[in-house]
Short mmCIF file of C-alpha atoms and ligand atoms in Angstrom, two decimals:
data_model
loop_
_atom_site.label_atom_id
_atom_site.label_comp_id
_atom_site.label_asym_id
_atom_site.label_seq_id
_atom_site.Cartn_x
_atom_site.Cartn_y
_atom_site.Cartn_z
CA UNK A 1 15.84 18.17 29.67
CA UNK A 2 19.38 19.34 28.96
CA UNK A 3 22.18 16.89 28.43
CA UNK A 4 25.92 17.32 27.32
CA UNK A 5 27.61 14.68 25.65
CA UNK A 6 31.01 13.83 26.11
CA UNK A 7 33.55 11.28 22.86
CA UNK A 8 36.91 10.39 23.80
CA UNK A 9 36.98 6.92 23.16
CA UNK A 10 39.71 7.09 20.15
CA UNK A 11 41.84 10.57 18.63
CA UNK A 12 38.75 12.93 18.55
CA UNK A 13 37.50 14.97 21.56
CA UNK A 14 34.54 16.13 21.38
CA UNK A 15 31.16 17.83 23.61
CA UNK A 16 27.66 18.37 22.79
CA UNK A 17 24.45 19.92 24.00
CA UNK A 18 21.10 18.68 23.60
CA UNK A 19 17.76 19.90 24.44
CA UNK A 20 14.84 18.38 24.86
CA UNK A 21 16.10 16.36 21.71
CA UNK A 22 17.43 19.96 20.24
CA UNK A 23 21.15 19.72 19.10
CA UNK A 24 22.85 23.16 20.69
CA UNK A 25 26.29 22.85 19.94
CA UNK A 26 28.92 20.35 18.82
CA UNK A 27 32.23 20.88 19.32
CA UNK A 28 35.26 18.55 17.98
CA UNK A 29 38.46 18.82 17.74
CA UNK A 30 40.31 15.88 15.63
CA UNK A 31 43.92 15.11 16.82
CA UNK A 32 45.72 15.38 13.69
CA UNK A 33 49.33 15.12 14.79
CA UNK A 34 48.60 11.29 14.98
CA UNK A 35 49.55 11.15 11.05
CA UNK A 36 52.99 11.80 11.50
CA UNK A 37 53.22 8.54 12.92
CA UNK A 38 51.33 6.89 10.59
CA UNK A 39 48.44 6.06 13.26
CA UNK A 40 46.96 6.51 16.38
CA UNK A 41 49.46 7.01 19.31
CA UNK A 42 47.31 5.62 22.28
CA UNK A 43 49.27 7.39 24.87
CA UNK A 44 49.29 10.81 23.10
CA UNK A 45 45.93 10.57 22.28
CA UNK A 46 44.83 10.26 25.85
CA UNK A 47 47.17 13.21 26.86
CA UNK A 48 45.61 15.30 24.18
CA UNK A 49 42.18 14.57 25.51
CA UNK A 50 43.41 15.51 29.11
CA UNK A 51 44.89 19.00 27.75
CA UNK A 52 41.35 19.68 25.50
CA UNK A 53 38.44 18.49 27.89
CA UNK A 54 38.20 21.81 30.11
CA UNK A 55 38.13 23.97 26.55
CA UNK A 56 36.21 21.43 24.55
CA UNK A 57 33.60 20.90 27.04
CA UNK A 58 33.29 24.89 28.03
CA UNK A 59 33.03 25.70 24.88
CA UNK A 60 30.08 23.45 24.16
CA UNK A 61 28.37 25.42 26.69
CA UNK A 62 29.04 28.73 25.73
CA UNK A 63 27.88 27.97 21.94
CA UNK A 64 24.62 26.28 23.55
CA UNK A 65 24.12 29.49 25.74
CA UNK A 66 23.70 27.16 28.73
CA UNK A 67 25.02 27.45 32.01
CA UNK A 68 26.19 24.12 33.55
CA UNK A 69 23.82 24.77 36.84
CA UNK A 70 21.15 24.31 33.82
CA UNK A 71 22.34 21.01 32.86
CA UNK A 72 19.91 17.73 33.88
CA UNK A 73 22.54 14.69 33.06
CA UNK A 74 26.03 14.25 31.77
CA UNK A 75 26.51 11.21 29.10
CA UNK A 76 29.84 10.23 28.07
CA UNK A 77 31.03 7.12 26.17
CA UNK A 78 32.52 4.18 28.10
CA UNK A 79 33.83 1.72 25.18
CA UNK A 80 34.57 0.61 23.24
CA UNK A 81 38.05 2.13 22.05
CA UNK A 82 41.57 3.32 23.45
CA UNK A 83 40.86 2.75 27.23
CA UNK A 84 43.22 5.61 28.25
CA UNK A 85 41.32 7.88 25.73
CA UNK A 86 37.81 6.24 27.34
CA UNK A 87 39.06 7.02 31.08
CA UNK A 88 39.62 11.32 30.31
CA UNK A 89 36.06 11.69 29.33
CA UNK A 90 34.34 9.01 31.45
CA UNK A 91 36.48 10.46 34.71
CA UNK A 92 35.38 14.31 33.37
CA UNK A 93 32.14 13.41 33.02
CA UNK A 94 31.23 11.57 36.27
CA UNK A 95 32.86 14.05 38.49
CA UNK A 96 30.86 16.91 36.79
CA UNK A 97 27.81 15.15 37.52
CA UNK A 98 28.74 14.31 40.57
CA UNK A 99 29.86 18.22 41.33
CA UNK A 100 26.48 18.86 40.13
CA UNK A 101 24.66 16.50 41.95
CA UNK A 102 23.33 15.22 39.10
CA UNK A 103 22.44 11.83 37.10
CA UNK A 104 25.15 10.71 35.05
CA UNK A 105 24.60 8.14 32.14
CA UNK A 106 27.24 5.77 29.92
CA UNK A 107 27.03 5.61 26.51
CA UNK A 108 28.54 2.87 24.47
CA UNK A 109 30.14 4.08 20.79
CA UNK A 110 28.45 1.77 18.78
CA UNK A 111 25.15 2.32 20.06
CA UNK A 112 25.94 6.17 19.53
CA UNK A 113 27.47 5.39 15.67
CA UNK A 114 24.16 3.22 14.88
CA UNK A 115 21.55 5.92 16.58
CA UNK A 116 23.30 9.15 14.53
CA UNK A 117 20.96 9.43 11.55
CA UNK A 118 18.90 10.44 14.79
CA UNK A 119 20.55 13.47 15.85
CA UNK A 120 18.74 15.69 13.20
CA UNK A 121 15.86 15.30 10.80
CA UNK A 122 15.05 13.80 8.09
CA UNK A 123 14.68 10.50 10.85
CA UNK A 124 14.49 7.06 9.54
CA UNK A 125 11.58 4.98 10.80
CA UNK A 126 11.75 1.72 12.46
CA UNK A 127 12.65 -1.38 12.13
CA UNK A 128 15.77 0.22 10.10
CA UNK A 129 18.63 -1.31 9.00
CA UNK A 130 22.16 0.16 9.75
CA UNK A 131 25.78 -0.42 8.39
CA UNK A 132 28.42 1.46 10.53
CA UNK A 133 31.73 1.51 8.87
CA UNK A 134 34.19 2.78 11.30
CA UNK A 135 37.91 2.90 11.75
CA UNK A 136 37.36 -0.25 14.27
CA UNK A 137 33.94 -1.32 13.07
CA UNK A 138 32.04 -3.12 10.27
CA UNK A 139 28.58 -3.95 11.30
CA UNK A 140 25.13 -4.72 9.80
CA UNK A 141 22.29 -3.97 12.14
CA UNK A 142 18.75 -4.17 12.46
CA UNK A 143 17.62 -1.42 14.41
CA UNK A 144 13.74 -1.53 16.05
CA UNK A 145 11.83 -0.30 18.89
CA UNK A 146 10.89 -2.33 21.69
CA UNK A 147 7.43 -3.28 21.90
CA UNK A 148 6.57 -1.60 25.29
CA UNK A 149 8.65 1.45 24.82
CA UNK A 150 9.77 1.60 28.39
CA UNK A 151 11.17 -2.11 27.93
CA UNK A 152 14.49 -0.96 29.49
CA UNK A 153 16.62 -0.01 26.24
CA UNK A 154 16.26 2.83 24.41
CA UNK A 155 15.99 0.13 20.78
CA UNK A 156 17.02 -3.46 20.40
CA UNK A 157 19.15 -3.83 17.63
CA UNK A 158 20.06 -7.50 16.01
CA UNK A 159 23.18 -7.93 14.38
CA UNK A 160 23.36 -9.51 11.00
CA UNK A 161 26.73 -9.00 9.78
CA UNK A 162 30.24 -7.59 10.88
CA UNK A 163 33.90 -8.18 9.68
CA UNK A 164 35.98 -11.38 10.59
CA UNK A 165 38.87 -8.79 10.07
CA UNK A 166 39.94 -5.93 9.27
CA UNK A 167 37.19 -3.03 9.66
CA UNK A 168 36.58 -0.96 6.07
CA UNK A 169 37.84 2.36 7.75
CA UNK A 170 41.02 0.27 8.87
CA UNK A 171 41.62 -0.92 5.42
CA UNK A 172 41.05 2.26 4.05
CA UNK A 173 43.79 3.76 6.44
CA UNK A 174 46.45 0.27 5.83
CA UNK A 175 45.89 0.55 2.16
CA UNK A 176 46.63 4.69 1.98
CA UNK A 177 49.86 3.41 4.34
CA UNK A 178 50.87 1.23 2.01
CA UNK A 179 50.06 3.95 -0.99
CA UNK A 180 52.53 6.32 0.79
CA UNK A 181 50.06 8.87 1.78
CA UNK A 182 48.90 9.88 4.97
CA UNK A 183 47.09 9.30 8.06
CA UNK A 184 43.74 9.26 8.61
CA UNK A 185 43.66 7.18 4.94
CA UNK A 186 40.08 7.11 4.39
CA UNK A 187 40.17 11.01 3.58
CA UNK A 188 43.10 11.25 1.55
CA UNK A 189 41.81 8.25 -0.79
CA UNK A 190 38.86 9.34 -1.38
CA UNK A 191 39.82 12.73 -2.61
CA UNK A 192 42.56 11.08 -4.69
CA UNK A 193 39.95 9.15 -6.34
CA UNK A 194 38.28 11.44 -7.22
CA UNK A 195 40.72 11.95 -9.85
CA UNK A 196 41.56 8.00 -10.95
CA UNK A 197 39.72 5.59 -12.50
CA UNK A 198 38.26 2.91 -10.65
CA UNK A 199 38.50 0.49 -13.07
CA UNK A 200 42.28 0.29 -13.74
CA UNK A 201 42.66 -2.56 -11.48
CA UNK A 202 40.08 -5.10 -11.06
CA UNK A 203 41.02 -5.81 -6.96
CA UNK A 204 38.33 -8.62 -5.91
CA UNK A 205 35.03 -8.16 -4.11
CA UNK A 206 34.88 -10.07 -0.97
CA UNK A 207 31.57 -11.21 -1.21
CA UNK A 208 31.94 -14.54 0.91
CA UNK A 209 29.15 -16.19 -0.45
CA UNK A 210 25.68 -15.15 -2.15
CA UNK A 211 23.53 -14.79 0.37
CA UNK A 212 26.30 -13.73 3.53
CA UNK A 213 26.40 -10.62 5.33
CA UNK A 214 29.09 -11.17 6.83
CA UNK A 215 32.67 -8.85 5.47
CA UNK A 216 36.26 -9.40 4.97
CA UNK A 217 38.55 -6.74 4.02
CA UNK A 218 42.04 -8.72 4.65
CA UNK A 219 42.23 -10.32 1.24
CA UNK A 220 41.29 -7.61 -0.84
CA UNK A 221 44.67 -5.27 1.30
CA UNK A 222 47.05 -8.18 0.37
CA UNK A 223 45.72 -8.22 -2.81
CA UNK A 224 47.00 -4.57 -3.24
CA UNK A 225 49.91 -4.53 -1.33
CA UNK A 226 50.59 -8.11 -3.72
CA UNK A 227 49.66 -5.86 -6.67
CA UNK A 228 52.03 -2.89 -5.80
CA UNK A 229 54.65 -5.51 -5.24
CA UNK A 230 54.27 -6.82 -8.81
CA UNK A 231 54.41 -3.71 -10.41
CA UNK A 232 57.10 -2.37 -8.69
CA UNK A 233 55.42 0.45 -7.12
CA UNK A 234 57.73 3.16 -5.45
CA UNK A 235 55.76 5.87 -3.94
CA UNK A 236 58.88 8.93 -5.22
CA UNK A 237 58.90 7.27 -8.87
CA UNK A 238 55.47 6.35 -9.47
CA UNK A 239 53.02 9.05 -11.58
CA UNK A 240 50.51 10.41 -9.69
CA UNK A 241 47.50 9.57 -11.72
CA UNK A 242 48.51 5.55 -11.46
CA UNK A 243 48.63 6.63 -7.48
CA UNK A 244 44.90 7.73 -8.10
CA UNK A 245 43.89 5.29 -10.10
CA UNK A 246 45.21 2.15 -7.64
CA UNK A 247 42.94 4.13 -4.97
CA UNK A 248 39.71 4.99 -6.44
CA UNK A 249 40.05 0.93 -7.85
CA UNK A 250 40.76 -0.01 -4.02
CA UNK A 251 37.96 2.21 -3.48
CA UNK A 252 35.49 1.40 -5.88
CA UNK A 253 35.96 -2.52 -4.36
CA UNK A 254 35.25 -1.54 -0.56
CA UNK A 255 32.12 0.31 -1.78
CA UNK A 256 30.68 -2.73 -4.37
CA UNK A 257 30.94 -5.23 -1.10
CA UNK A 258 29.30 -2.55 1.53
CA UNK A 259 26.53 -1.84 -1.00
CA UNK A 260 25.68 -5.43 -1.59
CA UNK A 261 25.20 -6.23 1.69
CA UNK A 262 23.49 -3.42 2.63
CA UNK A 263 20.96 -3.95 0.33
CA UNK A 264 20.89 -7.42 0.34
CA UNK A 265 19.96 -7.23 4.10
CA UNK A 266 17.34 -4.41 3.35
CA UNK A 267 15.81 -7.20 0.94
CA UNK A 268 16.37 -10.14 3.44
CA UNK A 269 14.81 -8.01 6.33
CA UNK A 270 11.90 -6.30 4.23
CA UNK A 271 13.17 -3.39 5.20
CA UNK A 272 12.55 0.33 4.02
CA UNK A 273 14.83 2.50 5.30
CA UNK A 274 18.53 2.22 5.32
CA UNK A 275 20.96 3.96 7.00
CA UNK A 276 25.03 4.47 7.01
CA UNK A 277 27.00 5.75 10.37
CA UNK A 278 30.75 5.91 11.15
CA UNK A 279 33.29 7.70 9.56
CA UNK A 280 33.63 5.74 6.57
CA UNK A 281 29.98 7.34 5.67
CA UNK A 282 31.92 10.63 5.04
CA UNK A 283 33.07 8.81 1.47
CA UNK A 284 31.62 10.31 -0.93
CA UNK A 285 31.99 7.69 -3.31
CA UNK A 286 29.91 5.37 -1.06
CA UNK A 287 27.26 8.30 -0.68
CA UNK A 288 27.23 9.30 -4.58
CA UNK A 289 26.91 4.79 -5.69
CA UNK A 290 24.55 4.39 -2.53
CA UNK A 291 21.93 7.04 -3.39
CA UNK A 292 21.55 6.13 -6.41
CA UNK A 293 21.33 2.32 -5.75
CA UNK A 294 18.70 3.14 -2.74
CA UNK A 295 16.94 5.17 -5.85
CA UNK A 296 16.71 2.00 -7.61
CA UNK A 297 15.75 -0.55 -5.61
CA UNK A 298 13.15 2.02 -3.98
CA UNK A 299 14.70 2.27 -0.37
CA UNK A 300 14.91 5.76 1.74
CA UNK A 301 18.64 6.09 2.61
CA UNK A 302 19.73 8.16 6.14
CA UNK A 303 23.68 9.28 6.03
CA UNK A 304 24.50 11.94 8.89
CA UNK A 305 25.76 15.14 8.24
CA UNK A 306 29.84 14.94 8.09
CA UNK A 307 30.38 15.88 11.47
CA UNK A 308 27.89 13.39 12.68
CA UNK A 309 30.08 10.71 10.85
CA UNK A 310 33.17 10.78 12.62
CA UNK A 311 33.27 10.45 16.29
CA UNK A 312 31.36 13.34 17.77
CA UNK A 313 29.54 14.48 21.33
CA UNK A 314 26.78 14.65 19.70
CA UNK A 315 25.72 11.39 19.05
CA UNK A 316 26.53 10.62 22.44
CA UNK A 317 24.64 13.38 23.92
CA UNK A 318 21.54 11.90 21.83
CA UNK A 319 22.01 8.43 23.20
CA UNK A 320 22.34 9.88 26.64
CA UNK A 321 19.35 11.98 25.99
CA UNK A 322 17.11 8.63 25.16
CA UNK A 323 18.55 6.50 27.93
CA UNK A 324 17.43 9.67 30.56
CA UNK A 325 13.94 9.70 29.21
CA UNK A 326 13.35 6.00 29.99
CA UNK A 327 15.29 6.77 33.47
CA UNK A 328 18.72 4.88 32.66
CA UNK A 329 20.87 6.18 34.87
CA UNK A 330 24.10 4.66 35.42
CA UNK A 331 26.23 4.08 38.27
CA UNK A 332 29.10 6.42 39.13
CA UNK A 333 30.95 2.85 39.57
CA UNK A 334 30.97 2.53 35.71
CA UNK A 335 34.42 2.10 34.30
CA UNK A 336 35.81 2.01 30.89
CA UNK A 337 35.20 -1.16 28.69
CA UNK A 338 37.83 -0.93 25.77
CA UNK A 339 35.95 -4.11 24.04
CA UNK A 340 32.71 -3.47 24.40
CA UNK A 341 29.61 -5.22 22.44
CA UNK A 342 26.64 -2.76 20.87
CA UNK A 343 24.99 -6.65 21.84
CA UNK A 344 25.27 -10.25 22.07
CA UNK A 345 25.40 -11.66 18.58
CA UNK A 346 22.55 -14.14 18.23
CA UNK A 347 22.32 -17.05 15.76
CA UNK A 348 19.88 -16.64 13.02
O1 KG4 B 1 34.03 6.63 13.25
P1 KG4 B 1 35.44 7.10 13.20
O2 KG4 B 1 35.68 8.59 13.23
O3 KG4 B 1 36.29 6.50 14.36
C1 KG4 B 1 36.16 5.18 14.83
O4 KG4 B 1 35.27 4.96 15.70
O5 KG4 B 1 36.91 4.34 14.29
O6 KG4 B 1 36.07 6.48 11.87
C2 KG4 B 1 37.40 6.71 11.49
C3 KG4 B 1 37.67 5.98 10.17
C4 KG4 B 1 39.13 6.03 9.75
O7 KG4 B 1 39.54 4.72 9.42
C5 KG4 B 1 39.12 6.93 8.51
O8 KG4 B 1 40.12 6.61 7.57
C6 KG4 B 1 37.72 6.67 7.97
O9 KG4 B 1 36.89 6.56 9.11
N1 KG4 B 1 37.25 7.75 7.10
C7 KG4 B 1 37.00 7.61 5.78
C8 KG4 B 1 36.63 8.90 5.29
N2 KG4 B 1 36.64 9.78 6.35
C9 KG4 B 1 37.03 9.05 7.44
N3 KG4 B 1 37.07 6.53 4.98
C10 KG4 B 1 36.77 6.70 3.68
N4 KG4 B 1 36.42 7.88 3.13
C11 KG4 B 1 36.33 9.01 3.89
N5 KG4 B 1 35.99 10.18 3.34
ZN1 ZN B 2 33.58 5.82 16.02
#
């Protein structure tokens, strides 16, 4: 079975083939000209996805060596995210299966974020327990497999903590804003860190309590914009190693708070296998602290490849590949849902 996989639900576009479960290609292209104005432009984004779908998309093919009279489905995401960015791919995606007469299947993002340590082996085994740390996300979940296989979804997953504010990839990108350096943050601070040391200011840990997995990434921004403010930061006057050392302390917070929690709910959940999705996985801080923590406390940790970090078609291709093999169509009715829920957030 041969699916391609179409992400447009924020500034990257991005196709994919799969077969049979096989990742053939992957093609993204990240909009970059967003950082000149200091963050996504919603309208531009969706215009640059309207100008790169035909290329993007053909050139998936070509690199997979498939024809599109050889493809079985089309996936594409449907929320959430920007829902002018959703509508280019979603609209692409259901006329070309519709053109080819065949099945066409949604895919929401989250689902896709939590199910890439999937895409390519090593595989973690279930139940699982996932933090995606996204530019819009921060979410703990418990990922397992239906007891009758065919029950309908592809996994249930349970979630068991996300932010009451701001997610970690936002305050990456607010904090590298208010650093004077550029946009997408997350990158840029964690190669400046790489250079400063993380203890030359001691920014708090949100923890929220001993035993919560919930996050909160609000306080801990004031704290540095409060602690810039005090020390009379000026991006032209200030030395660049204090500029490093303010992020990889930033840093070095954000990645304390996700690594308790993570392992605290591997511990709560009795739980083996841990995984990390989202573009906030590409830190390398968080992978370097994490793998050695997982060493520790004996746990098997799952972080995708780069490329499967950041928005990608492949991870939506893989989703799309799953949902076809337990005949989850969707209808060609499907819109875009900007806010949509991975699930409905039970009560402990
Ligand atoms: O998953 P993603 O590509 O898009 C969303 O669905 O949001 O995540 C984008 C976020 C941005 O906030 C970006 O600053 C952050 O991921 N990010 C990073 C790194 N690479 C990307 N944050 C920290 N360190 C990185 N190396
Ligand atoms: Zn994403």
């Amino acid at each position: 079975m041969t699916i391609l996989g179409i992400e447009t639900s924020c500034d990257e576009t991005s196709a994919a083939l799969i077969c049979d479960g096989k990742l053939l290609s992957n093609v993204t292209v990240a909009q970059f000209f967003h950082s000149k104005y200091g963050g996504v432009v919603p309208e531009l984004a969706s215009r640059a996805h309207q100008k790169l779908i035909v290329p993007i998309v053909d050139e998936a093919l070509i690199k997979a060596g498939i024809r599109k009279q050889q493809l079985d489905a089309v996936a594409a995401v449907y929320g959430p995210g920007l829902i002018g960015s959703i509508l280019i791919g979603l609209s692409f995606g259901k006329s070309m299966a519709l053109g080819l007469g065949i099945p066409f299947v949604g895919v929401n993002h989250m689902e896709a974020h939590v199910l890439s340590n999937l895409i390519e082996g090593p595989k973690p085994s279930f139940p699982f327990v996932n933090l995606t740390v996204s530019g819009g996300h921060t979410q703990l979940v418990l990922v397992d497999q239906p007891a009758g296989s065919l029950a309908g979804k592809p996994f249930e997953y349970r979630i068991l903590g996300e932010t009451m504010d701001d997610a970690a990839g936002e305050a990456f990108d607010k904090v590298a804003k208010m650093l004077g350096i550029g946009y997408p943050g997350g990158p840029e601070i964690d190669r400046l860190a790489q250079s400063g040391n993380p203890k030359y200011v001691d920014f708090p840990r949100p923890y929220l309590g001993e035993d919560s997995l919930e996050f909160s990434f609000s306080g801990l921004k004031t704290s540095v914009l409060y602690y810039l403010r005090r020390t009379g930061f000026d991006k032209s006057r200030t030395e660049s190693k204090v500029i490093a050392d303010i992020a990889a302390s930033f840093q070095a917070a954000v990645v304390d708070v996700l690594i308790h929690k993570l392992l605290l709910a591997a511990k709560k959940f009795s739980v083996r296998d841990i995984a990390v999705a989202g573009g906030v996985a590409a830190n390398s801080e968080l992978r370097r602290t994490l793998e050695k923590a997982s060493e520790d406390k004996g746990l098997r940790l799952f972080i995708p490849k780069f490329e499967y970090c950041t928005d990608n078609g492949a991870m939506i291709a893989m989703v799309g590949y799953m949902k076809m093999k337990q005949g989850m169509v969707s209808s060609l009715e499907l819109t875009a849902e900007p806010n949509l829920q991975l699930t409905e957030r039970v009560s402990p």
